[in-house]
Short mmCIF file of C-alpha atoms and ligand atoms in Angstrom, two decimals:
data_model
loop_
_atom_site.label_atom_id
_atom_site.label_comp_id
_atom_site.label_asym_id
_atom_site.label_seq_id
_atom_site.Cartn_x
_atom_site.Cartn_y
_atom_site.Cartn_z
CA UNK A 1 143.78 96.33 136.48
CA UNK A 2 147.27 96.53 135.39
CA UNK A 3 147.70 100.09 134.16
CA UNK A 4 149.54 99.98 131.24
CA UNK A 5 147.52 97.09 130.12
CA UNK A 6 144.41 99.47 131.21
CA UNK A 7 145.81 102.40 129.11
CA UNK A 8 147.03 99.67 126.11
CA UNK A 9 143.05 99.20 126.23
CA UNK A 10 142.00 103.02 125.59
CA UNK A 11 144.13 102.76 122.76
CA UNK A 12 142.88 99.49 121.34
CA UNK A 13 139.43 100.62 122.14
CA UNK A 14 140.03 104.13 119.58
CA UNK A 15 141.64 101.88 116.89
CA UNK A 16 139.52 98.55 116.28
CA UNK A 17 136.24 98.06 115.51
CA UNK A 18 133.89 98.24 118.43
CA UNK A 19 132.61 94.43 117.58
CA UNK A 20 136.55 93.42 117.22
CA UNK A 21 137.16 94.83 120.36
CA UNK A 22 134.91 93.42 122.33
CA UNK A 23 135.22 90.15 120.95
CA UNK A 24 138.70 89.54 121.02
CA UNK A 25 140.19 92.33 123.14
CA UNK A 26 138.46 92.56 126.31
CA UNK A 27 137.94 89.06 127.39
CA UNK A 28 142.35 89.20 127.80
CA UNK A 29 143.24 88.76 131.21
CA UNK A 30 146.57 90.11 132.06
CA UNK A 31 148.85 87.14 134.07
CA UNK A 32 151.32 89.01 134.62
CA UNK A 33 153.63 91.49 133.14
CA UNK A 34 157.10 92.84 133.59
CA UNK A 35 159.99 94.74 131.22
CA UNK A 36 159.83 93.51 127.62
CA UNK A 37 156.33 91.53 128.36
CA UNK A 38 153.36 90.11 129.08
CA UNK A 39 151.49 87.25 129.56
CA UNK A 40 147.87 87.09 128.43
CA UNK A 41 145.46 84.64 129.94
CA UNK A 42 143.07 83.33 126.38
CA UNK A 43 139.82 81.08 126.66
CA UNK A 44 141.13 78.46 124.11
CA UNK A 45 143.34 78.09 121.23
CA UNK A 46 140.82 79.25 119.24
CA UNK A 47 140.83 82.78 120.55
CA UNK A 48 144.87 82.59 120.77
CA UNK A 49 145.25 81.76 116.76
CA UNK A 50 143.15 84.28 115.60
CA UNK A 51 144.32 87.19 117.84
CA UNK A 52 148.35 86.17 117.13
CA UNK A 53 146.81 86.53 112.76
CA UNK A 54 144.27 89.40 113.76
CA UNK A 55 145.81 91.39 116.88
CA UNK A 56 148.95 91.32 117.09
CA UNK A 57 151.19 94.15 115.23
CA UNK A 58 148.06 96.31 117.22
CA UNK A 59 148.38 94.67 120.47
CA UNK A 60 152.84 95.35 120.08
CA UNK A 61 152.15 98.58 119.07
CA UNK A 62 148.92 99.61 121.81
CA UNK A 63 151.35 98.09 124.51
CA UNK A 64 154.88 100.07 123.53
CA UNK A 65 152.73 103.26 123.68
CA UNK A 66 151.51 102.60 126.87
CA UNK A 67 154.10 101.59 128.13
CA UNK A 68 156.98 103.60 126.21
CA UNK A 69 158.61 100.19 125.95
CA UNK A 70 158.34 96.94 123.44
CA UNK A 71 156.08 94.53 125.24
CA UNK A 72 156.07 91.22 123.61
CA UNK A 73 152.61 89.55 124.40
CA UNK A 74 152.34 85.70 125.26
CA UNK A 75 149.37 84.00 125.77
CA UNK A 76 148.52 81.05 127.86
CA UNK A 77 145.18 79.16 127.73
CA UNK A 78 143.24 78.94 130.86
CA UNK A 79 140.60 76.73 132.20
CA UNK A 80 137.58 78.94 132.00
CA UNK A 81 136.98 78.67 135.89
CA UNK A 82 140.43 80.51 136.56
CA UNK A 83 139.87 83.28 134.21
CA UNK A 84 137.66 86.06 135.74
CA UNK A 85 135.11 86.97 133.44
CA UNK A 86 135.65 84.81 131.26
CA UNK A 87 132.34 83.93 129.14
CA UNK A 88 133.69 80.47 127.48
CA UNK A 89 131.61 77.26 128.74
CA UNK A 90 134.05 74.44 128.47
CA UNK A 91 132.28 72.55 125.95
CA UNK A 92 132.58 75.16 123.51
CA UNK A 93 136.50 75.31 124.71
CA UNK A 94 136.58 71.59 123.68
CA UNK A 95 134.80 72.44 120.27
CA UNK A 96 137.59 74.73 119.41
CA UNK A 97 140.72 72.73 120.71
CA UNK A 98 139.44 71.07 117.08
CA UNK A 99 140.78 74.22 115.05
CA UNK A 100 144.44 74.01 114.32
CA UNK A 101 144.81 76.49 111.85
CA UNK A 102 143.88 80.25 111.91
CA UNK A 103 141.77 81.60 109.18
CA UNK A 104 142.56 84.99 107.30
CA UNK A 105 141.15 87.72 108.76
CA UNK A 106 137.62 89.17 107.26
CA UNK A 107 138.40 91.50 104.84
CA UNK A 108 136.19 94.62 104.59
CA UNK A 109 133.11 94.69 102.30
CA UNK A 110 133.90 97.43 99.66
CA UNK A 111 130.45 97.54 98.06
CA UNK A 112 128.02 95.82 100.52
CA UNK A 113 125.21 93.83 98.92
CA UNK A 114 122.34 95.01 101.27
CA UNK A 115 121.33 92.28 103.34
CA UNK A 116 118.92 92.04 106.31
CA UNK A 117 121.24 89.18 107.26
CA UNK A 118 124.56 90.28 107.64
CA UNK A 119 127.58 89.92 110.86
CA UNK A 120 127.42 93.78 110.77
CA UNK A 121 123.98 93.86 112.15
CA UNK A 122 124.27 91.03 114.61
CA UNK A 123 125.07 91.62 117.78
CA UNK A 124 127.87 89.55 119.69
CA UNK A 125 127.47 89.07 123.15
CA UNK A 126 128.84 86.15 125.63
CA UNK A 127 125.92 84.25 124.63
CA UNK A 128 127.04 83.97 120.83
CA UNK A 129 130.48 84.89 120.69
CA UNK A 130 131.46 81.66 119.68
CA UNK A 131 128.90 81.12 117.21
CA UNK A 132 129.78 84.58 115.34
CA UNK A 133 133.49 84.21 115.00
CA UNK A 134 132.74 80.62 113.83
CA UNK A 135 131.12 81.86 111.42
CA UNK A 136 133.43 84.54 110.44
CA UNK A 137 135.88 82.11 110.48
CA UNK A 138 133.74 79.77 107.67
CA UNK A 139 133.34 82.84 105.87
CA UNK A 140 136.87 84.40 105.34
CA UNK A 141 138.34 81.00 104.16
CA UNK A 142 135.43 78.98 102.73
CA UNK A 143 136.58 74.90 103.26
CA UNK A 144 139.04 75.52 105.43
CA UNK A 145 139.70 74.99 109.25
CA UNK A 146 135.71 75.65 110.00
CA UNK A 147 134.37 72.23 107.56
CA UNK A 148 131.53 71.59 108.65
CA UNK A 149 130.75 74.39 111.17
CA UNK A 150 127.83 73.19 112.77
CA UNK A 151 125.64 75.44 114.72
CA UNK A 152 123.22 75.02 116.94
CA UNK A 153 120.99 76.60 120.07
CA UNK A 154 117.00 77.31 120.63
CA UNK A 155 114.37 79.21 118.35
CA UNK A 156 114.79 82.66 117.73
CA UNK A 157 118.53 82.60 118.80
CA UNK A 158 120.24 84.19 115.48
CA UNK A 159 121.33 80.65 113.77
CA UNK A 160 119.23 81.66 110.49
CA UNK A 161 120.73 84.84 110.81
CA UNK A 162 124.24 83.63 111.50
CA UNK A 163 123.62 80.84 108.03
CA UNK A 164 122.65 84.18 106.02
CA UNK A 165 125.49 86.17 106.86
CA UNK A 166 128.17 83.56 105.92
CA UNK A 167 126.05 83.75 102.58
CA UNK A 168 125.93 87.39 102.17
CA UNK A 169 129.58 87.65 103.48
CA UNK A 170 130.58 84.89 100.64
CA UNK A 171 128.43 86.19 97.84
CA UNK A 172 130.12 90.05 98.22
CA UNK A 173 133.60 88.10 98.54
CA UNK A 174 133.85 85.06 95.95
CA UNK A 175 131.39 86.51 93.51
CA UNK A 176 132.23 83.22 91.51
CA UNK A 177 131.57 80.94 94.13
CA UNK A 178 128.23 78.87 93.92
CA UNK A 179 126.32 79.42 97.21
CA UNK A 180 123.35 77.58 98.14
CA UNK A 181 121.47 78.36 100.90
CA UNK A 182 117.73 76.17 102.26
CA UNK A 183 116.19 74.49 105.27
CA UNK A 184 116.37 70.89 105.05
CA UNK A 185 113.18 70.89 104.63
CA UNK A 186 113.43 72.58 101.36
CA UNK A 187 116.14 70.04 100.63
CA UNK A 188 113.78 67.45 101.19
CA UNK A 189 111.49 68.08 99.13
CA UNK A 190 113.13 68.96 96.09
CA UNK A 191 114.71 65.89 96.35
CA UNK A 192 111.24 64.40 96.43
CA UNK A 193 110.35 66.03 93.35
CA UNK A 194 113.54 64.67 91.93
CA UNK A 195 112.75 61.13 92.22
CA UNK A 196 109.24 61.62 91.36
CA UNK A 197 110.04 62.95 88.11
CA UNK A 198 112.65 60.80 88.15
CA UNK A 199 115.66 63.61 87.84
CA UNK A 200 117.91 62.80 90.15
CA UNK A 201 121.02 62.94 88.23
CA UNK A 202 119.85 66.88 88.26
CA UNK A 203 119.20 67.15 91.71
CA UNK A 204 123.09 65.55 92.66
CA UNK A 205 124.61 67.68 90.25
CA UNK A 206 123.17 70.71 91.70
CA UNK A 207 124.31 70.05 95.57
CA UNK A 208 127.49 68.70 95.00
CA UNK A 209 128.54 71.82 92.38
CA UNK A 210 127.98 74.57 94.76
CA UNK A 211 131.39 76.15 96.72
CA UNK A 212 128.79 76.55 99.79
CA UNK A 213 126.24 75.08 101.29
CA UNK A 214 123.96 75.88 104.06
CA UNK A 215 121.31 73.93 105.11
CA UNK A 216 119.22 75.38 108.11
CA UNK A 217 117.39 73.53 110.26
CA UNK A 218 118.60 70.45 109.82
CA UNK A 219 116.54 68.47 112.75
CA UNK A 220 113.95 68.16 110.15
CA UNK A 221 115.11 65.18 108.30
CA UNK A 222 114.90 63.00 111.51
CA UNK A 223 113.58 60.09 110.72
CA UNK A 224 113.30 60.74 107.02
CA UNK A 225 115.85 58.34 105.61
CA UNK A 226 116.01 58.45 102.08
CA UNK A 227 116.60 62.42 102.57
CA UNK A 228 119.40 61.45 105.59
CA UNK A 229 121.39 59.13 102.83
CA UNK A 230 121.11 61.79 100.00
CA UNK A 231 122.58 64.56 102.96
CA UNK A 232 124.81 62.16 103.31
CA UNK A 233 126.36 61.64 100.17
CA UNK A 234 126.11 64.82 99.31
CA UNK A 235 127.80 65.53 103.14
CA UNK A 236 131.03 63.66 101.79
CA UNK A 237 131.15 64.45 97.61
CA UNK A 238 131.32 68.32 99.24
CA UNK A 239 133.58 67.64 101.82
CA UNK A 240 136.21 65.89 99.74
CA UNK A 241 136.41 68.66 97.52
CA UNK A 242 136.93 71.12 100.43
CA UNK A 243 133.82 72.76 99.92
CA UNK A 244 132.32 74.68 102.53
CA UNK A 245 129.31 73.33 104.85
CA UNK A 246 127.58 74.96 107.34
CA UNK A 247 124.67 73.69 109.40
CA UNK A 248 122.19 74.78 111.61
CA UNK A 249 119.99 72.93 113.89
CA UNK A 250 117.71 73.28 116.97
CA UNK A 251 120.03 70.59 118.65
CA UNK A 252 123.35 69.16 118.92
CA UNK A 253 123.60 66.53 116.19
CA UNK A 254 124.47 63.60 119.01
CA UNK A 255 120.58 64.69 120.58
CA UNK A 256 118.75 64.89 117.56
CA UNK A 257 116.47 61.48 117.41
CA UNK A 258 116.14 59.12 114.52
CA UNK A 259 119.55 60.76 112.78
CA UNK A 260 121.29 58.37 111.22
CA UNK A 261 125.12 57.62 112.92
CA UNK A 262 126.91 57.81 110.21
CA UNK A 263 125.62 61.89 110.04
CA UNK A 264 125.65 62.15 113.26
CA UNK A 265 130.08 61.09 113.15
CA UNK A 266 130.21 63.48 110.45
CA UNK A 267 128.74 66.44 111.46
CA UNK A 268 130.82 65.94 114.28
CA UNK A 269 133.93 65.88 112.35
CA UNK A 270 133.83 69.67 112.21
CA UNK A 271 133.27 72.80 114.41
CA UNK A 272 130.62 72.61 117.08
CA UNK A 273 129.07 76.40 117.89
CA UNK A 274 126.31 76.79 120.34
CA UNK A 275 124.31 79.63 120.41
CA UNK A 276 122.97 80.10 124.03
CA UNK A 277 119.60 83.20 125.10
CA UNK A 278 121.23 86.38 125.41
CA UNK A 279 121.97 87.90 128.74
CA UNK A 280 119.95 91.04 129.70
CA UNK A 281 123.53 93.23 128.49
CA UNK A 282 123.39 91.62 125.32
CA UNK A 283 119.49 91.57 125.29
CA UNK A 284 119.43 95.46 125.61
CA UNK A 285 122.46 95.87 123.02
CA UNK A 286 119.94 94.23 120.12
CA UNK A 287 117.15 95.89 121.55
CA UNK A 288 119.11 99.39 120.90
CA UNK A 289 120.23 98.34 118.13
CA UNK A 290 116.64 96.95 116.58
CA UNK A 291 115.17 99.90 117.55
CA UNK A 292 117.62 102.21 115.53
CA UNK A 293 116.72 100.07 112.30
CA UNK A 294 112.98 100.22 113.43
CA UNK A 295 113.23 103.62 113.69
CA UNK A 296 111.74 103.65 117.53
CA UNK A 297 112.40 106.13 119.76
CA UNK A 298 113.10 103.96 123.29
CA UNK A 299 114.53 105.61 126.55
CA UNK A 300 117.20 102.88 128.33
CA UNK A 301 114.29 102.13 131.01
CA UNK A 302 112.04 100.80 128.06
CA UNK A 303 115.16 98.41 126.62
CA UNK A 304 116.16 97.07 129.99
CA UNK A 305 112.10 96.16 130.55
CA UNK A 306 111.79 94.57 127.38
CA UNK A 307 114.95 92.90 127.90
CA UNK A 308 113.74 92.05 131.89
CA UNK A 309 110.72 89.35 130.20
CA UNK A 310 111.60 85.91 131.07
CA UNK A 311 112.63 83.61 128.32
CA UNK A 312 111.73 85.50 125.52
CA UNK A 313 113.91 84.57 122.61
CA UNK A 314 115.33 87.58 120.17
CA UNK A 315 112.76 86.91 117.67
CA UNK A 316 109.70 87.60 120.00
CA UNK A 317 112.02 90.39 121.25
CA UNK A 318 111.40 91.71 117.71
CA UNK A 319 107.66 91.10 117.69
CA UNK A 320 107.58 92.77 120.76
CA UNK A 321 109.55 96.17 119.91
CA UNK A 322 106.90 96.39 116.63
CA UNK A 323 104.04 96.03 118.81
CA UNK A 324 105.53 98.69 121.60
CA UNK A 325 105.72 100.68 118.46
CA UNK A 326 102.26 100.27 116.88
CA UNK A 327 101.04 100.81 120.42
CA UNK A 328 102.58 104.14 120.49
CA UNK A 329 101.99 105.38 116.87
CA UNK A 330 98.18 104.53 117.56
CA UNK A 331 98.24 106.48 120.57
CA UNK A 332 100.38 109.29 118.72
CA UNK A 333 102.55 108.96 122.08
CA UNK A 334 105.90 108.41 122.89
CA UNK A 335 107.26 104.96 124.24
CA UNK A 336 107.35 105.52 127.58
CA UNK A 337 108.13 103.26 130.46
CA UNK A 338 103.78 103.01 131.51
CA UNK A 339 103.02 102.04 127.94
CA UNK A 340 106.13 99.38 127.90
CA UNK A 341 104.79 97.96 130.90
CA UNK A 342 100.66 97.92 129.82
CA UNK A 343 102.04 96.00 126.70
CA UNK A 344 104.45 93.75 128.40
CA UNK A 345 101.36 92.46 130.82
CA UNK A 346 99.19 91.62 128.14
CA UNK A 347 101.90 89.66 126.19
CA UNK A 348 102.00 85.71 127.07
CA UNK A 349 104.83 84.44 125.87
CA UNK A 350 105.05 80.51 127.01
CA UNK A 351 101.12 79.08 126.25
CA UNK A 352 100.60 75.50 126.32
CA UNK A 353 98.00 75.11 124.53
CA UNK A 354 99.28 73.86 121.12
CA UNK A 355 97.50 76.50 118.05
CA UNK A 356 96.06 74.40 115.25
CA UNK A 357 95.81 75.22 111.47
CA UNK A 358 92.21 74.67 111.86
CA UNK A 359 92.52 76.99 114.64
CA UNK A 360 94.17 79.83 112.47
CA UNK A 361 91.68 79.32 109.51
CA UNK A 362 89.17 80.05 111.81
CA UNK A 363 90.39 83.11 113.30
CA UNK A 364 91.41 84.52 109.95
CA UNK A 365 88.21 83.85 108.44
CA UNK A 366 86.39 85.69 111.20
CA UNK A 367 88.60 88.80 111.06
CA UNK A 368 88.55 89.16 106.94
CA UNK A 369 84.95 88.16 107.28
CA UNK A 370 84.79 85.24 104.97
CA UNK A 371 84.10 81.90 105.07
CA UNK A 372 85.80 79.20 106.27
CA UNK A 373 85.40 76.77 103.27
CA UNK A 374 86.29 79.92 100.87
CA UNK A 375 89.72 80.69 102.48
CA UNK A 376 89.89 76.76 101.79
CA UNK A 377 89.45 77.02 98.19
CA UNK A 378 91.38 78.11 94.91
CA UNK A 379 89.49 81.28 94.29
CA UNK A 380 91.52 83.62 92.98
CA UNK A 381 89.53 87.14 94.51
CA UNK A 382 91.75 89.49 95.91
CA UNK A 383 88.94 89.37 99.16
CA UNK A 384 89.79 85.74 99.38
CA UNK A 385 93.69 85.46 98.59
CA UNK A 386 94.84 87.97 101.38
CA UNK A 387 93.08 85.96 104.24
CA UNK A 388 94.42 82.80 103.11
CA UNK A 389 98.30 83.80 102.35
CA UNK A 390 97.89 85.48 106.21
CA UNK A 391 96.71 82.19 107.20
CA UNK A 392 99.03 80.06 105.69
CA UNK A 393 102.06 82.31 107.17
CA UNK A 394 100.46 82.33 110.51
CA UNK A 395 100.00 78.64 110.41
CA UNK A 396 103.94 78.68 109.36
CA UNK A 397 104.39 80.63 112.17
CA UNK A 398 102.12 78.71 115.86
CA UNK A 399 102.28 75.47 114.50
CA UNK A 400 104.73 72.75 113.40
CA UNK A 401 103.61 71.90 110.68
CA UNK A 402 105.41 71.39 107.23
CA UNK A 403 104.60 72.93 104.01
CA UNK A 404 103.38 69.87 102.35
CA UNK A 405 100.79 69.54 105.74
CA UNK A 406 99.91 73.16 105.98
CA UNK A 407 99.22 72.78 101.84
CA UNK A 408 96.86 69.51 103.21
CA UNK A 409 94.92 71.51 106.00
CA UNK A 410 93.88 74.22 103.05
CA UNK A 411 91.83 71.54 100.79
CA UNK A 412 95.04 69.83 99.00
CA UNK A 413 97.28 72.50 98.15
CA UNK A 414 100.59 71.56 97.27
CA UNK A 415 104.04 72.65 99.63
CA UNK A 416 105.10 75.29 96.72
CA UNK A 417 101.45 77.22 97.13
CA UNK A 418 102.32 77.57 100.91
CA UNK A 419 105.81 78.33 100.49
CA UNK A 420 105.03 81.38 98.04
CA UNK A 421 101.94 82.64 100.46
CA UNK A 422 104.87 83.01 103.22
CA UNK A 423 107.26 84.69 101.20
CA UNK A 424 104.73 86.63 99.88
CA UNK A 425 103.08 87.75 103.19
CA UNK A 426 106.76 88.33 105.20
CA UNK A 427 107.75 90.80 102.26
CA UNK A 428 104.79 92.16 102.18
CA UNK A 429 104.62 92.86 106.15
CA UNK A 430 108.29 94.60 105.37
CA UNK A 431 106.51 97.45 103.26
CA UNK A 432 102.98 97.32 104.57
CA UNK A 433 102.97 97.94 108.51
CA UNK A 434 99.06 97.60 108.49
CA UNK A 435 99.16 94.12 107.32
CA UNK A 436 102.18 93.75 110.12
CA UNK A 437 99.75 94.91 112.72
CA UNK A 438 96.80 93.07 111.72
CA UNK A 439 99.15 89.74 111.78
CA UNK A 440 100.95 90.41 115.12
CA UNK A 441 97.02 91.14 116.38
CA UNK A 442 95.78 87.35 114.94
CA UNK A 443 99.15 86.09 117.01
CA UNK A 444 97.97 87.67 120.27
CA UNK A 445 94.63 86.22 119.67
CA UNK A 446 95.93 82.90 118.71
CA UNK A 447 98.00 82.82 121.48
CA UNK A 448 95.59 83.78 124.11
P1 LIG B 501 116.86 81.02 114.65
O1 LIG B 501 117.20 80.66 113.26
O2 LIG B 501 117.93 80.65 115.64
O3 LIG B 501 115.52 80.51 115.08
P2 LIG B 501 116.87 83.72 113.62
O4 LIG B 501 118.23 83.74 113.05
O5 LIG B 501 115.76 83.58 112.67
O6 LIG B 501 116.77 82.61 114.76
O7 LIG B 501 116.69 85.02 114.53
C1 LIG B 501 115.42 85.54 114.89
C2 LIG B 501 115.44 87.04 114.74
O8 LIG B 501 116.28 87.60 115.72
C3 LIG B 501 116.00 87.50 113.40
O9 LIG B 501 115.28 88.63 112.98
C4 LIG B 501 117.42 87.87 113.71
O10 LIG B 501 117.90 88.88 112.85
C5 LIG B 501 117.33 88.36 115.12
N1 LIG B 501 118.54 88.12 115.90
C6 LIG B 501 118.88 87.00 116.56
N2 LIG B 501 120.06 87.14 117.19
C7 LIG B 501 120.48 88.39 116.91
C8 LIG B 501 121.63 89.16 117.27
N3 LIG B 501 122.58 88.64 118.06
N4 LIG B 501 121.74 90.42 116.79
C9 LIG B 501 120.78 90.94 116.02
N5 LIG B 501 119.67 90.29 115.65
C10 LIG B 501 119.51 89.02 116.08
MG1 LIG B 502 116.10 79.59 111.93
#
């Protein structure tokens, strides 16, 4: 490595932010460099705009110490194939040839609104490097260059986490600004209950009066056309007035089946961001970093074998660290590498076998010891409440199924029922890590 550009690096490295640094910083690749400057190689334009408004005075400043002389830095964007190390897949390269304009840098939160959801806690890795600054970008200038930013990748990849943060992030900085934040599934039905009670003048005014709007998961409206038409319109009332969009979905929208074209052209008007599995480096990283806010005690070995299981996606990464931990705490013993690797055996991650609601009733039932057709009912005893919110969530959880079809599979109870049992049940697993061992037991069982 060039050596002032090495020791330009040390210094960078003391000053920024270790996420800013290794986001923006070390992927450079020095071209070449001689007296009054250098020539830095930069995945896309993307990554140039935002380091000239982010970097530069720091970059000047890192280079004339290192090198005792004024360095003036020029970048030139490289085919990812010719830069060493470089992380960019050249589809996302495409997606960002799209942004002209750099956004403002993030400003600092002064008085952080807690979230569990926020870019501080999300780690940024090759895998969803894109995807994060995307969303800073969306964030620090709200209908700007980043309308829509549309993200998308595989379950349990962060794009729920990623929707949140632009939330949280825009909530702490435009404390005016109207944010609205639901799955599309949400979406839809409200907008069902809209036309039923026939208030859909209500239901418009509400979506196309908020500053930003993030609708998660939007593959579920496939197929669903009077919900596609009302995205639609409210798509373009939104996106005239430069308000911010942001989308997530479990595909890219050109893939997802029975979406209607004309969403389809527009959600490809605006940023594309993939989110791809974490590689073991980054896999370990949230590992460390989960188990500092779970409060586990894990040597490196134990992170690099949880991060070694094939295919598992950050969320069962999760389940997995609380279940190393419960392990432990049972056995009043420390995590050690033996105990990773008992746990690790017994956990399946891919079955085939699809899990049922009728399935989950079942198993609850048996475990609370109650019956079947009582779990089923509306009785309101405390005995008979807890097994059927755990159901419900766990049928949330191993199956597809929707609210309104989870509500069906518990004798006729309506989507809002189900939709309160799940809040209910993942709060309640936050405070109560009983109930979160008794559910992550029913998954093992369900699963196996
Ligand atoms: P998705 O919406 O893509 O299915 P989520 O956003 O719900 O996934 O993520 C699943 C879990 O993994 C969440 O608890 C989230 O906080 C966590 N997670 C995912 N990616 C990261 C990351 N890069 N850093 C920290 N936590 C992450
Ligand atoms: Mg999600």
């Amino acid at each position: 490595m060039n050596p002032i550009w090495r020791d330009a690096l040390a210094i960078l490295k003391e000053r920024l932010d270790a996420k800013d640094f290794s986001l923006w910083i070390e992927p450079l690749q020095v071209l070449s460099a001689g007296e009054g400057h250098i020539q830095l190689a930069v995945p896309n334009k993307f990554y140039e705009n935002w380091i000239r408004e982010n970097h530069l005075p720091g970059l000047r400043d890192s280079l004339r110490q290192a090198s005792g002389f004024d360095m003036e830095p020029s970048f030139v964007i490289q085919d990812v194939a010719r830069v060493p190390g470089s992380d960019m897949f050249p589809e996302r390269a495409v997606a960002a040839k799209r942004v002209e304009a750099p956004s403002a840098p993030l400003a600092p939160l002064s008085s952080p609104e807690p979230s569990a959801f926020s870019f501080e806690n999300f780690i940024v890795g090759p895998s969803n490097r894109f995807a994060f600054a995307a969303a800073q970008g969306a964030s620090s200038n709200p209908g700007g260059t980043y309308n829509p930013l549309f993200i998308y990748g595989g379950v349990g990849l962060g794009k729920t986490h990623l929707l949140r943060a632009v939330a949280h992030y825009c909530r702490n900085h435009f404390p005016h600004f109207n944010i609205l934040y639901m799955t599309a599934e949400e979406f839809t039905n409200e907008l069902i209950s809209h036309i039923r009670q026939q208030r859909m003048e209500d239901f418009r005014a509400k979506y196309r009066q908020c500053d930003v709007l993030l609708i998660d998961d939007i593959q579920f409206i496939a197929g669903k056309e009077r919900t596609q038409e009302e995205v639609f319109h409210t798509f373009n009332a939104l996106y005239v007035l430069k308000k911010q969009i942001v989308i997530a979905s479990d595909q890219i929208p050109r893939e997802i089946p029975d979406l209607d074209d004309r969403l389809k052209s527009r959600f490809d008007w605006g940023l594309l961001a993939d989110i791809q599995p974490p590689e073991t480096e980054t896999k370990v990283a949230i590992i460390e970093h989960k188990a500092e806010e779970l409060k586990l005690k894990l040597s490196g070995e134990v992170a690099f074998l949880i991060a070694s299981v094939p295919g598992a996606s950050v969320r069962q990464i999760e389940g997995l660290m609380i279940r190393l931990g419960m392990h432990a705490s049972l056995d009043g013993m420390p995590i050690t590498p033996e105990l990773a690797r008992k746990v690790l055996k017994q956990v399946q991650w891919i079955t085939d076998r699809p899990v049922t609601a009728e399935d989950v009733i079942k198993r609850v039932s048996a475990y609370f010891n109650v019956r079947i057709q009582d779990v089923k009912s509306s009785q309101r005893k405390k005995t008979l409440t807890t097994p059927r919110h755990v159901a419900m969530y766990l049928t949330r959880q191993l199956t597809s199924l929707s609210y309104p079809e989870i509500g069906q599979a518990f004798g006729g109870k309506d989507h809002a029922t189900v939709m309160h049992a799940e809040r209910k049940i993942r709060r309640e697993m936050e405070a109560d890590s009983a109930l979160a061992a008794t559910i992550d037991q029913l998954v093992d069982m369900l699963r196996n």
